[in-house]
Amino acid sequence: MKPPPFEYVAASSAADAVEALRRHGDEAKVLAGGQSLIPMLALRLARPVALVDINGCGDLEGMAESRGVLTVNALARQRGLERWARERAPLLAEALRWVAHPPIRNRGTVVGNIVHADPASELPALLLCLDGEVVARRRGGERVIAADQLYVAPLTTSLESDELATAVRFTLPPEGAGWGFAEVTRRHGDFALVGCAAVLALDGADVVTHARLGFFGVGGTPVRSGPGESALLGQKATPARIGEAAKAAAAALRPDGDLHATAEYRSTVAATLAERVLAAALGRCGKAA
Amino acid sequence: MGAKLFGASVRRKEDPRFLRGEGRYVDDIKLPGMLHAAFVRSPHGHARILSVNTDAARRMSGVAHAFAFADLERWMKPLPLFGSIPPGLAARVDVTMKQVPQLAMARDRVFFVGEIVAMVLATSRAQAEDACEAIEVAYEPLAAVVDMVAAAEPGSPVLHAEWGDNVAIHFATGFGDTEVAFRGADVTVRERFHTQRYVGMPIETRGVAAQWDARDGTLTTWNGTQVVHFVQQGLVAALGLPPHKIRVIAPDVGGGFGTKATGYPEDLLIPAAAIASRRPVKWVEDRREHMMAAAHARHQIHDIEIAARRDGTMLAVRDRIWVDLGAYNSWGIVLPYNTVAHLLGPHRVPSLSVECRGVVTNKTPNAPYRGAGRPEAVFAMDRIVDCLARELRMDPAELRRRNYLSEADMPYELGIPYRDGNPLVYDSGDFRAALDSALSTIGYDALRREQAELRARGIHRGIGISGYVEGTAIGPYEGAVVRLDASGRAVVATGACCQGQGHETSFAQIAADALGIPLDWVTVIGGDTAAIPFGVGTFASRSAVNAGSSIHVAAGKVRDKIAEAAAALLEAAPADIEVSDGTVSVRGAPASSVPLARVIQSALPTFAKPGLVSPDFEATVYHHQPTVTYTSAVHVALVEVDPGTGSVRLLRYLVSHDCGKVINPVIVEGQIHGGVAQGIGGALLEEMVYDEQGQLLTGTFMDYLVPTAMELPPIETVHLEYPSPRNPLGVKGIGEGGAISPPAAIANAVEDALAPWHARVTRTPLGPSVVLDLIRRATRS
Amino acid sequence: MRRAVRVTVNGALHARDAEVRSTLADFLREDLDLTGTHVGCEHGVCGACTVLLDGEPVRACLVLAVQVDGREVTTIEGIAPGEGLHPVQEAFWAKHGLQCGYCTPGIIVSACAFLAEHPAPTHEEIREMLAGHLCRCTGYHFIVEAIAEAARNMAARKA
């Protein structure tokens, strides 16, 4: 399982990388963490003419939080975010614990995972739940793609072939918000059969003022559930309402069946997980992280 | 002669090199001028080959050769077949069997995805793979046959035209009168059970390296095989060379499990390539190849019924069995008959009637894998026993207690032969004692009380039991050469090969005890046809008994020769000579003690005189093992099922087992743990899946799910000891046992957990989607 | 296409021209003759190829050789201090934590890094770390005990 031949370009800056991408049209692929790309090369499922390695781009390192928005640059590793998030964003830390295994997370990048767009991946769903966006740069300039405009189909985003995703932004949950996260896997670290994340915030009268409910492993892309969220917004979050919201959310999903689970399984369990995750989020509301 | 090392958990002599990363596996072998091989493998489950064009491949960078069938035709003899029916078996059971030989490289047709069509030799593996993509093969796809039951019916497309059908093996056998028993029974229960296709999946894939020395016409081949002498025999037939000109070496091997104990095309193709190219050649299988080209296993359907009295006494079992053999019937009678021979296990059942069909389909050919038919048989039997218990409203433990054989029943003759053609007679063991010890150690009664309390709180736990009796250590022989060097160190060469079982230690323990020398004075060499001319190999849990016995007897003969030489040197009677820790003395006269090297030295002639005795400190023994010896165990599994997601969590797993006398207890425990882990994989996670066109859908580790440390609990073991009367050491085989019961025990536990839903578990693996579906269907009906 | 790589492996600097599509695993094994790092799947799941890159465990099959230019790699051959054995290796030996040895180097390398970050791990934490390593021989039971034993021994030595 050796990769097919390719030309290797070691970019020294984001501008350099963008130029290399432009030069090769849609025949080039960006190499960041490589944890998704290199297996595809080994299986010869991807045959790029050129690999543009961005690991030497100093201007793509780092991550920082400012005014409730976390910006994660292209070379920030999943493990780095996992460590940072333990204090400041436990939902992200919990989700990252489920991404493969530490040796993969030591190399894999947050941005890379998000634009790889595997429908069973955790981070894309979190991008939706945290009102995220991707910063994409090409030769002409930069644009921002909102999370709900990003995911098109399995392994396909709205990024153009000459665009480099330079950063991802997450809006951290509001003060006092609770979060929940769950996924069903057959083994720890596997892609999810189905998964769910939620963020809830309440006002002084226990009325839901902020609701985000996201699913992964439920079709070609991650899903943010309008029906689920609207069933809760402006309401008191009772167990019964949570149950209804979960059912409504699951009913709107159109999951696929595959080797590991039927479509009916995914729908049924999406509802179960949503209920558990919303209850957990509710339980965490108003408490310290 | 002391037996001070036998029975001791000494740490392994082979470990330092593995710990340091200094093992030498096939891929670590580098030979000057070596070429790397890659194969073109069929992408179709069933197709005619119309043409193969290697022209473009030959011109590519780094390519030395590209071979299609015609280029290697002179070596294309049929691959060896196994599993011929021993005369003793043929006399008792009427078996219809067909085997069609496989060619190392397909010529006219391909019968499974992964079958070899062409080969490239290049300077690097990457370049060889590039060139493989440039080989043009024109196929005419044919209808694929994938359902084993449908494949056995008339009207199905036929794989091998000369057969007329796809039934490679058919036989019926039994004893007693099942008709009468079923008619007179108070209760009968019938169900169809399905064991999926799953495999050994060692972490090291297969690999072969070969070097042809044209000057003296010798071939040396390194092969990660469990059966060096079988590979040698295959090469003798194909290459037309005498055995001593073909040396087959199994270096360090990263796990075998039976997957590496069968004959493969690459065993021949790599040596042939080395001869054709006049350069050393190495091939290391990648994981994707392994999934499609290394032997598959399991995959059976049992339509089984049991008849019993109201008090639970079993009267009869009837079983109709299908075995999906994959594309060729390479293993003959072995898997189907193993299944039948192990069906009744520890239960006393006065009558049996079985009918078995082995069917070919367009899938990777099957070969025996850890358990080899026994897990499937035990699954069917233990499941139907639990179904019977439910029907009788009896505790499944109690039902087994009433029907398990015990020591008082030994020797116990089943009414059918074993697969070696000899009578099937359980020689030792107490299955009821194993059951009792398993249940008491796990705290069965307390678990039942806890189960009831938790169920009331919506937590669903289940307990499952499974028991097996296993014929181990099939013969007919294994050999050992034990030879001392001038310093008194011993080299033990045997036909048994090692893939992690610790032979370098356990066999050394036997030899060191028998010789009276320290453990680190013994070097064990397995897996080299140049070290011993005749051998069988390591599979079927046979090495401790077969190789162990031959080592024990051969070392004993060498010790006798030491005694003779020492008697001459020390002027005493041989019977008064003691050998201990490498020193030799006369009993009762410690001052007489001399180093063993001195005794050996005294046997060498000098100019002045002949040696005191001949310097022959060597012995060769081939231990004859006409039939198997029986181990047994009871496994108990405790699971918790999440009815919201269908996830099954394995909380506890306990094994109470007998494997006779034990050479090295910690090595035995390790074998049990490993077998249990593979069995748990089969119960919950692992499956090789094909679609209707014979396409293999599980192609990587993303889809074929090997259990990790988080899916396995600590494995609790209880050791019983019922020595084997069938070999001088009293040992029995333990390599496979752990893998036999887990699917049955876990399926029983899951069904027990789902009792409130009256679900019936009929298949494995029990993934979340399958379990939730059981709950949903039961809830609806 | 080849490219110069200067990499420190187990404390020794190596300068080579690496094939750009060569993985670090293949580079270590073929170019540097360090065959202790084993290849089990080439798609990052089995963990047999795990090495330390600047002290952190990574899959050598999922890193290109050209990507370690200027970096430090530690393989199983660099774990033991000189002629002896590292406490983790000693513990595996004492506890029968290996059978065929093929997955062992990756696990030992991972365990060394893990114990540096978790000097007193629970069995659960050990199993979670091990989940990134497939073993087909041992059922993991004695591997867990070996790592726990290594943790105790290393802590005792510090005390």
PDB file of C-alpha atoms in Angstrom, chain A residues 1-5 39-45 47 97 101 118 183-191 193-194 258-273 276, chain B residues 125-127 129-130 133 286-289 642-647 684-686 689 697-708 710-711 765-770 772-773 776 780:
ATOM      1  CA  MET A   1       0.000   0.000   0.000  1.00  0.00           C
ATOM      2  CA  LYS A   2       2.473   2.598  -1.192  1.00  0.00           C
ATOM      3  CA  PRO A   3       1.313   6.003  -2.417  1.00  0.00           C
ATOM      4  CA  PRO A   4       1.362   6.720  -6.135  1.00  0.00           C
ATOM      5  CA  PRO A   5       4.030   9.160  -7.302  1.00  0.00           C
ATOM      6  CA  PRO A  39      -4.166   6.649   4.237  1.00  0.00           C
ATOM      7  CA  MET A  40      -6.014   7.727   1.090  1.00  0.00           C
ATOM      8  CA  LEU A  41      -2.712   7.965  -0.740  1.00  0.00           C
ATOM      9  CA  ALA A  42      -1.690   4.540   0.563  1.00  0.00           C
ATOM     10  CA  LEU A  43      -4.954   3.037  -0.668  1.00  0.00           C
ATOM     11  CA  ARG A  44      -4.507   4.975  -3.926  1.00  0.00           C
ATOM     12  CA  LEU A  45      -7.956   6.501  -3.457  1.00  0.00           C
ATOM     13  CA  ARG A  47      -3.889  10.534  -6.728  1.00  0.00           C
ATOM     14  CA  ARG A  97     -11.317  12.646  23.231  1.00  0.00           C
ATOM     15  CA  HIS A 101      -6.331   8.081  19.387  1.00  0.00           C
ATOM     16  CA  ASP A 118     -16.152  13.016   6.966  1.00  0.00           C
ATOM     17  CA  GLU A 183     -21.657   9.192  20.279  1.00  0.00           C
ATOM     18  CA  VAL A 184     -22.112   5.511  19.662  1.00  0.00           C
ATOM     19  CA  THR A 185     -19.091   3.671  18.369  1.00  0.00           C
ATOM     20  CA  ARG A 186     -18.373  -0.024  18.103  1.00  0.00           C
ATOM     21  CA  ARG A 187     -14.920   0.552  19.520  1.00  0.00           C
ATOM     22  CA  HIS A 188     -13.369   3.502  21.270  1.00  0.00           C
ATOM     23  CA  GLY A 189     -11.850   5.858  18.721  1.00  0.00           C
ATOM     24  CA  ASP A 190     -13.832   4.580  15.730  1.00  0.00           C
ATOM     25  CA  PHE A 191     -15.900   6.814  13.513  1.00  0.00           C
ATOM     26  CA  LEU A 193     -22.271   5.204  14.085  1.00  0.00           C
ATOM     27  CA  VAL A 194     -24.225   8.252  15.169  1.00  0.00           C
ATOM     28  CA  ASP A 258     -24.030   0.877   5.794  1.00  0.00           C
ATOM     29  CA  LEU A 259     -21.971  -2.066   6.949  1.00  0.00           C
ATOM     30  CA  HIS A 260     -22.151  -1.053  10.578  1.00  0.00           C
ATOM     31  CA  ALA A 261     -25.653   0.285  11.104  1.00  0.00           C
ATOM     32  CA  THR A 262     -28.985   0.535   9.344  1.00  0.00           C
ATOM     33  CA  ALA A 263     -30.623   3.845   8.573  1.00  0.00           C
ATOM     34  CA  GLU A 264     -33.381   2.957  11.017  1.00  0.00           C
ATOM     35  CA  TYR A 265     -30.784   2.389  13.726  1.00  0.00           C
ATOM     36  CA  ARG A 266     -29.305   5.806  13.158  1.00  0.00           C
ATOM     37  CA  SER A 267     -32.675   7.532  13.295  1.00  0.00           C
ATOM     38  CA  THR A 268     -33.745   5.702  16.427  1.00  0.00           C
ATOM     39  CA  VAL A 269     -30.494   6.231  18.253  1.00  0.00           C
ATOM     40  CA  ALA A 270     -30.217   9.853  17.138  1.00  0.00           C
ATOM     41  CA  ALA A 271     -33.381  10.476  19.117  1.00  0.00           C
ATOM     42  CA  THR A 272     -32.066   8.572  22.134  1.00  0.00           C
ATOM     43  CA  LEU A 273     -28.726  10.368  22.098  1.00  0.00           C
ATOM     44  CA  ARG A 276     -29.505  12.184  26.729  1.00  0.00           C
TER      45      ARG A 276
ATOM     46  CA  ARG B 125       7.600  -2.059  -3.602  1.00  0.00           C
ATOM     47  CA  ALA B 126       6.190   1.320  -4.628  1.00  0.00           C
ATOM     48  CA  GLN B 127       7.481   0.923  -8.165  1.00  0.00           C
ATOM     49  CA  GLU B 129       2.721  -1.365  -7.328  1.00  0.00           C
ATOM     50  CA  ASP B 130       2.915   1.365  -9.976  1.00  0.00           C
ATOM     51  CA  GLU B 133      -1.517  -0.760 -12.265  1.00  0.00           C
ATOM     52  CA  ASP B 286       0.014  -5.329   2.765  1.00  0.00           C
ATOM     53  CA  ARG B 287      -3.098  -5.216   4.914  1.00  0.00           C
ATOM     54  CA  ARG B 288      -5.476  -4.690   2.040  1.00  0.00           C
ATOM     55  CA  GLU B 289      -4.088  -7.792   0.321  1.00  0.00           C
ATOM     56  CA  ASP B 642     -27.897  -0.419  26.688  1.00  0.00           C
ATOM     57  CA  PRO B 643     -31.396  -0.815  25.219  1.00  0.00           C
ATOM     58  CA  GLY B 644     -31.283   2.762  23.946  1.00  0.00           C
ATOM     59  CA  THR B 645     -28.292   2.197  21.701  1.00  0.00           C
ATOM     60  CA  GLY B 646     -27.921  -1.581  21.482  1.00  0.00           C
ATOM     61  CA  SER B 647     -24.355  -1.324  22.781  1.00  0.00           C
ATOM     62  CA  LEU B 684     -19.190  -8.533  18.995  1.00  0.00           C
ATOM     63  CA  LEU B 685     -17.090  -6.928  16.283  1.00  0.00           C
ATOM     64  CA  GLU B 686     -15.441  -8.894  13.517  1.00  0.00           C
ATOM     65  CA  VAL B 689     -18.629  -9.001   4.445  1.00  0.00           C
ATOM     66  CA  LEU B 697     -16.729  -4.797   1.459  1.00  0.00           C
ATOM     67  CA  THR B 698     -14.452  -5.018   4.503  1.00  0.00           C
ATOM     68  CA  GLY B 699     -11.112  -4.015   3.098  1.00  0.00           C
ATOM     69  CA  THR B 700      -9.244  -2.206   5.877  1.00  0.00           C
ATOM     70  CA  PHE B 701      -9.074  -1.950   9.636  1.00  0.00           C
ATOM     71  CA  MET B 702     -11.727   0.760   9.434  1.00  0.00           C
ATOM     72  CA  ASP B 703     -14.287  -1.910   8.633  1.00  0.00           C
ATOM     73  CA  TYR B 704     -12.827  -5.123  10.008  1.00  0.00           C
ATOM     74  CA  LEU B 705     -12.902  -4.365  13.721  1.00  0.00           C
ATOM     75  CA  VAL B 706     -10.274  -6.038  15.878  1.00  0.00           C
ATOM     76  CA  PRO B 707     -11.028  -5.608  19.591  1.00  0.00           C
ATOM     77  CA  THR B 708      -8.904  -3.152  21.540  1.00  0.00           C
ATOM     78  CA  MET B 710     -11.247  -1.037  25.825  1.00  0.00           C
ATOM     79  CA  GLU B 711     -13.575  -3.693  24.478  1.00  0.00           C
ATOM     80  CA  PRO B 765     -21.437 -10.387  15.633  1.00  0.00           C
ATOM     81  CA  LEU B 766     -23.727  -8.614  18.074  1.00  0.00           C
ATOM     82  CA  GLY B 767     -23.078  -5.045  17.017  1.00  0.00           C
ATOM     83  CA  PRO B 768     -25.315  -2.257  18.337  1.00  0.00           C
ATOM     84  CA  SER B 769     -27.437  -2.140  15.190  1.00  0.00           C
ATOM     85  CA  VAL B 770     -28.136  -5.885  15.386  1.00  0.00           C
ATOM     86  CA  LEU B 772     -31.258  -2.772  18.774  1.00  0.00           C
ATOM     87  CA  ASP B 773     -33.000  -4.495  15.908  1.00  0.00           C
ATOM     88  CA  ARG B 776     -37.266  -3.394  18.192  1.00  0.00           C
ATOM     89  CA  ARG B 780     -43.281  -4.887  17.974  1.00  0.00           C
TER      90      ARG B 780
END
